[in-house]
mmCIF file of C-alpha atoms in Angstrom:
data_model
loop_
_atom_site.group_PDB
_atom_site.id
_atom_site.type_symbol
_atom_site.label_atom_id
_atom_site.label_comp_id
_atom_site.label_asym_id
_atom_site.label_seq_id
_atom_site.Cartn_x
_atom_site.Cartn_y
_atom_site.Cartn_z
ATOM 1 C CA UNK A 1 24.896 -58.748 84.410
ATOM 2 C CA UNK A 2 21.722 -58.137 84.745
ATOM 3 C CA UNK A 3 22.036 -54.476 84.498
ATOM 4 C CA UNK A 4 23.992 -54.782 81.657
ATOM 5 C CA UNK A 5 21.722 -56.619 79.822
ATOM 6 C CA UNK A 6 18.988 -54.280 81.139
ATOM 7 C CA UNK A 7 21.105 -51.446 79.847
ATOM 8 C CA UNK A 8 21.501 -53.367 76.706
ATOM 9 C CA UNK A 9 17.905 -54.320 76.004
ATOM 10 C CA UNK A 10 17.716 -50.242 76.796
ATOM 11 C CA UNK A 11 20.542 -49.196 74.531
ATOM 12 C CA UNK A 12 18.685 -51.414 71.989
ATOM 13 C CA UNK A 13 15.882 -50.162 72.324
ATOM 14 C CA UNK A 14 16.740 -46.643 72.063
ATOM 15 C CA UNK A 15 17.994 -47.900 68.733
ATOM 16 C CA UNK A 16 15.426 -49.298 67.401
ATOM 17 C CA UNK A 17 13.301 -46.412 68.700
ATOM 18 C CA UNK A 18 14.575 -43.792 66.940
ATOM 19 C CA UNK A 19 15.208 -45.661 63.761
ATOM 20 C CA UNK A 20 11.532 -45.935 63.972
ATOM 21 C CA UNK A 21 11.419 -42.160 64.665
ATOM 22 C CA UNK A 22 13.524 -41.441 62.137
ATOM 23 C CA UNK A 23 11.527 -43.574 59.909
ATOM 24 C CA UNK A 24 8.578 -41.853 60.835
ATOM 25 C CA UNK A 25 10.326 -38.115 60.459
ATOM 26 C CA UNK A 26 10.839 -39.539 56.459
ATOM 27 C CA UNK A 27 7.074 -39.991 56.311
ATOM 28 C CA UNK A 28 6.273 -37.112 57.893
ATOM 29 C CA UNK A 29 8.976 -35.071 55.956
ATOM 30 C CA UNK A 30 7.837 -37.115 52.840
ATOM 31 C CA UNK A 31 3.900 -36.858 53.687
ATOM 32 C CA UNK A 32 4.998 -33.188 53.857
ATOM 33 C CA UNK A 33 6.885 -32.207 50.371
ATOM 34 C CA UNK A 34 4.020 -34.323 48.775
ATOM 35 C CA UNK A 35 1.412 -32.271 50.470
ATOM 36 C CA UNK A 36 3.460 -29.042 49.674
ATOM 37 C CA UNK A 37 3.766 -30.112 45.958
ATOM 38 C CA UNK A 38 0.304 -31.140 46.015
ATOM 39 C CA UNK A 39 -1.310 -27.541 47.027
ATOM 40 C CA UNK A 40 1.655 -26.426 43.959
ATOM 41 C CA UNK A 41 -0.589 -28.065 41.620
ATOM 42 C CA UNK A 42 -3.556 -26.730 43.239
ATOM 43 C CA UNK A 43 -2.618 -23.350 43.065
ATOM 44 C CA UNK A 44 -0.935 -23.715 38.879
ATOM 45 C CA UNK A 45 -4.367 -25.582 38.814
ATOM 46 C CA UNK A 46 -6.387 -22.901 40.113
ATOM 47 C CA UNK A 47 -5.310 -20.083 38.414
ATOM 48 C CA UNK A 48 -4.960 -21.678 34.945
ATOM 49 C CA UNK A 49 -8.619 -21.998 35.953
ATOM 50 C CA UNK A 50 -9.059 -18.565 37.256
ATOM 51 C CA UNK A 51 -7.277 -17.148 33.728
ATOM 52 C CA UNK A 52 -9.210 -19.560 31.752
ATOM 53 C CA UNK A 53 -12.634 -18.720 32.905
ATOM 54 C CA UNK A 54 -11.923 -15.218 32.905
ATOM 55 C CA UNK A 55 -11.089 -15.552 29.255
ATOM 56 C CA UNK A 56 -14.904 -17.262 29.014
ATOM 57 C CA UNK A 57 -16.400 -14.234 31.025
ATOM 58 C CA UNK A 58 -14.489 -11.775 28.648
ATOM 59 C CA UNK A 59 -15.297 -13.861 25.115
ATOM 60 C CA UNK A 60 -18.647 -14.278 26.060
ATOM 61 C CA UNK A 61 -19.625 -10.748 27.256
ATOM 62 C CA UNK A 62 -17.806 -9.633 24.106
ATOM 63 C CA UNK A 63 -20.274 -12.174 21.949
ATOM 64 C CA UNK A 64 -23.163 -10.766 23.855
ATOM 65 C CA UNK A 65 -22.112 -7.262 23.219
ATOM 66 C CA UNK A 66 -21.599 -8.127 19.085
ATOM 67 C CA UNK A 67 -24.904 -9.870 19.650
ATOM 68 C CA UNK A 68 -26.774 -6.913 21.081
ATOM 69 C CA UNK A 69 -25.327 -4.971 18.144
ATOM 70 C CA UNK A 70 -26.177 -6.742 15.879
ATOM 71 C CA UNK A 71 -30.274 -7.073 17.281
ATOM 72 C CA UNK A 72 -29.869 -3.192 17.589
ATOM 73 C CA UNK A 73 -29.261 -2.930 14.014
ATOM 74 C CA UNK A 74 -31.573 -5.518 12.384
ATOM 75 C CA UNK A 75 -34.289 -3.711 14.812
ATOM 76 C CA UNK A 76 -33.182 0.013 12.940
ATOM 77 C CA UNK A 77 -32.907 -1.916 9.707
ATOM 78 C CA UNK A 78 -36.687 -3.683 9.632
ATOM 79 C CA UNK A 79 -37.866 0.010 11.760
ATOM 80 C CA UNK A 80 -36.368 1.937 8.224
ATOM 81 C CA UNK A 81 -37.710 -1.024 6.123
ATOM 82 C CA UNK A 82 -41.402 -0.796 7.748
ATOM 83 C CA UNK A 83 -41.044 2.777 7.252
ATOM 84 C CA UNK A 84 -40.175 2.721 3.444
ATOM 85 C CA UNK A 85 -43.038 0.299 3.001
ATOM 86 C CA UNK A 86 -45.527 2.724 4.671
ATOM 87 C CA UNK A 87 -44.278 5.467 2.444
ATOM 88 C CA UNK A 88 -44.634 3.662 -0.658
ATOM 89 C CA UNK A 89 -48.182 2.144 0.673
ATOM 90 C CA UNK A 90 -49.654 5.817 1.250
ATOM 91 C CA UNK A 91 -48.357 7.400 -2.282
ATOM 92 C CA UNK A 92 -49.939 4.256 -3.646
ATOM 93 C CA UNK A 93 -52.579 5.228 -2.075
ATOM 94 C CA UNK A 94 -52.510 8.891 -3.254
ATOM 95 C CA UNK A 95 -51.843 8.090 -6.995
ATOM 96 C CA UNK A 96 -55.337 5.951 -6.443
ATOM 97 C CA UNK A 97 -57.049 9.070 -5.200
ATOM 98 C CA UNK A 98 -55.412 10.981 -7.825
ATOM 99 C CA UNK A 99 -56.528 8.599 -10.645
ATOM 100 C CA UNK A 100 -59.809 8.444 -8.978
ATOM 101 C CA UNK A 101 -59.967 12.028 -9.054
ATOM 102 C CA UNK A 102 -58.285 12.898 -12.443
ATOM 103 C CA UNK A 103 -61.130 10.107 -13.839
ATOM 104 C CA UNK A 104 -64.153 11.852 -12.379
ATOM 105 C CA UNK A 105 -62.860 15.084 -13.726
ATOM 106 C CA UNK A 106 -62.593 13.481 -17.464
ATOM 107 C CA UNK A 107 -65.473 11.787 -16.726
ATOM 108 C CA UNK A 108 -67.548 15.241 -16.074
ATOM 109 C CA UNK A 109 -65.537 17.173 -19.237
ATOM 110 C CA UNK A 110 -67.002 14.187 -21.238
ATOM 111 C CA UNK A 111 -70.565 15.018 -19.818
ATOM 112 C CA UNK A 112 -70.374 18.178 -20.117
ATOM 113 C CA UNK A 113 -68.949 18.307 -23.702
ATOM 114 C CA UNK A 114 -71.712 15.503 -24.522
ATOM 115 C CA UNK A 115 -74.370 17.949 -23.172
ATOM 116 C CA UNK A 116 -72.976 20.768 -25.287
ATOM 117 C CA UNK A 117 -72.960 18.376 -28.537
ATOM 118 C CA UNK A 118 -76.194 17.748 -27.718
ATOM 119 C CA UNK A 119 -77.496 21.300 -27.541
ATOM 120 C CA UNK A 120 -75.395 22.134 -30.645
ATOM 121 C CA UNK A 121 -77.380 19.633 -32.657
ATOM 122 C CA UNK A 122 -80.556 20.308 -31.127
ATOM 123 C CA UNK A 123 -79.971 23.605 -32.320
ATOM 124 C CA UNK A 124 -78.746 22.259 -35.956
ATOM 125 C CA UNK A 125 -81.708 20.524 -36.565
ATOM 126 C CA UNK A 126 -83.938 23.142 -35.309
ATOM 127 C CA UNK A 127 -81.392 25.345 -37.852
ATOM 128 C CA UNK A 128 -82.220 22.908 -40.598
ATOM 129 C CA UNK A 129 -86.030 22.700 -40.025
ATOM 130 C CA UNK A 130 -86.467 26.449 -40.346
ATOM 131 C CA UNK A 131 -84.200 25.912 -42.978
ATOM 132 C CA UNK A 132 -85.948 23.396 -45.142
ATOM 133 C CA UNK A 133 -89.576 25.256 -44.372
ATOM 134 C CA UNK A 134 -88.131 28.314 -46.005
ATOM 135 C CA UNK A 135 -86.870 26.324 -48.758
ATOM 136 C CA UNK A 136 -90.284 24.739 -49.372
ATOM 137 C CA UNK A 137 -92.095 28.517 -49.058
ATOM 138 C CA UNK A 138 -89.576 29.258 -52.028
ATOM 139 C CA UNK A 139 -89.821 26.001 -54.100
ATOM 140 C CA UNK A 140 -93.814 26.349 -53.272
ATOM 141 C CA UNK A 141 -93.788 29.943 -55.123
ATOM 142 C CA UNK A 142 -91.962 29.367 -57.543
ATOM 143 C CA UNK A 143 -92.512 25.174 -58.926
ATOM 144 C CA UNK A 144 -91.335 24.064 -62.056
ATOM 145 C CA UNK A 145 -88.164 26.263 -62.538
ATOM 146 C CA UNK A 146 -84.855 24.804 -63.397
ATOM 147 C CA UNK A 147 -82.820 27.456 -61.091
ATOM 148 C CA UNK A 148 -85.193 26.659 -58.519
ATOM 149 C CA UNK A 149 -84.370 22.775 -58.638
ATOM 150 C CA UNK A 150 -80.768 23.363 -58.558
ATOM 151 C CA UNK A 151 -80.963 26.025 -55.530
ATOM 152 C CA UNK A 152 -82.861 23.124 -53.980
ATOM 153 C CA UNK A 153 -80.110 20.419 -54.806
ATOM 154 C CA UNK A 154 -77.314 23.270 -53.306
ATOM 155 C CA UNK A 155 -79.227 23.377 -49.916
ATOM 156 C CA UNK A 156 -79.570 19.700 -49.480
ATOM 157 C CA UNK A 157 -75.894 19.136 -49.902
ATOM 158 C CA UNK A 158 -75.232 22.266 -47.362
ATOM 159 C CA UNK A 159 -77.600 20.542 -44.679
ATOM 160 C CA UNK A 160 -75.844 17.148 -45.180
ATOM 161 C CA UNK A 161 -72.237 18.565 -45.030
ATOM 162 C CA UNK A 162 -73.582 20.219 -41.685
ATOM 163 C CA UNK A 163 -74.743 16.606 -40.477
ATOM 164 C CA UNK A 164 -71.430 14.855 -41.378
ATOM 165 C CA UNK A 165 -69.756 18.032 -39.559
ATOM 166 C CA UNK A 166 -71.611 16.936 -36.588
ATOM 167 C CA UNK A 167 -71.316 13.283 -36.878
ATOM 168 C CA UNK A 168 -67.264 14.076 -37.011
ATOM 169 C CA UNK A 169 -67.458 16.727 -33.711
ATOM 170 C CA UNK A 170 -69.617 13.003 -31.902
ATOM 171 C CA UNK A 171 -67.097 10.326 -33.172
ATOM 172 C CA UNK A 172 -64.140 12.988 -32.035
ATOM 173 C CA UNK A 173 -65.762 13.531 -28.358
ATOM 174 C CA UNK A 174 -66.575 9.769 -28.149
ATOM 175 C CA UNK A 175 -62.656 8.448 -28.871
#
């Protein structure tokens, strides 16, 4: 009896043993398909990640290069800008000189015609003095005469037509 009940507790015990093994092979086998499901995950996980960040990489290198671009340009745009502006700056600059010049010039043909004027009336009035002393050696030689008095009145008018002649030839030079 004694064995048999040894052999029974044993029997029994091999029972519950390896339901307990087998209990522990479903944990195992379970611990297993979760871990096995679980690194699944990781890797759709990781390589939506990998794609997605490589998308980033790509978008954003593609922004920088559009960026770059468009600094490249502006930098050409303001260069040809600058460059226009210094263009119109120095023929501004020329015209000035120009003007400047063109002025002096007029400037020096007024002179110069003034100083001519000048010398023409100079020469007018020395004209009308020699003028007027040979009228008075005639009127002087011959006083009283009515021909005399009206050559007289003839000359006068000729030397003032000559001075409004050169009063005309001033106001002309002057405008």
């Amino acid at each position: 009896e004694s064995v048999q009940e040894e052999q029974q507790l044993r029997a029994d015990g091999d029972a519950e043993m390896a339901t307990s093994i087998e209990i522990v092979q479903r944990k195992v086998d379970d611990q297993a398909r979760y871990r096995d499901q679980v690194m699944q995950t990781l890797a759709k996980v990781e390589q939506q990640t990998q794609r997605k960040l490589d998308e980033l990489v790509k978008s954003q290198e593609l922004e920088m290069s559009k960026l770059q671009r468009l600094v490249v340009e502006e930098a050409e745009a303001r260069d040809t800008g600058d460059s226009r502006l210094q263009a119109m700056v120095n023929r501004i600059d020329e015209a000035g000189v120009d003007r400047n010049q063109a002025r002096m010039r007029q400037e020096k043909d007024i002179f110069a015609a003034l100083d001519t004027l000048k010398a023409s009336v100079g020469a007018e009035r020395r004209a009308r003095e020699q003028f007027e002393e040979s009228v008075e050696d005639r009127v002087g030689g011959v006083q009283g005469s009515e021909g005399q008095r009206l050559a007289m009145k003839e000359m006068a008018e000729e030397l003032r037509g000559g001075q409004l002649e050169i009063r005309a030839d001033v106001e002309t030079l002057k405008s």
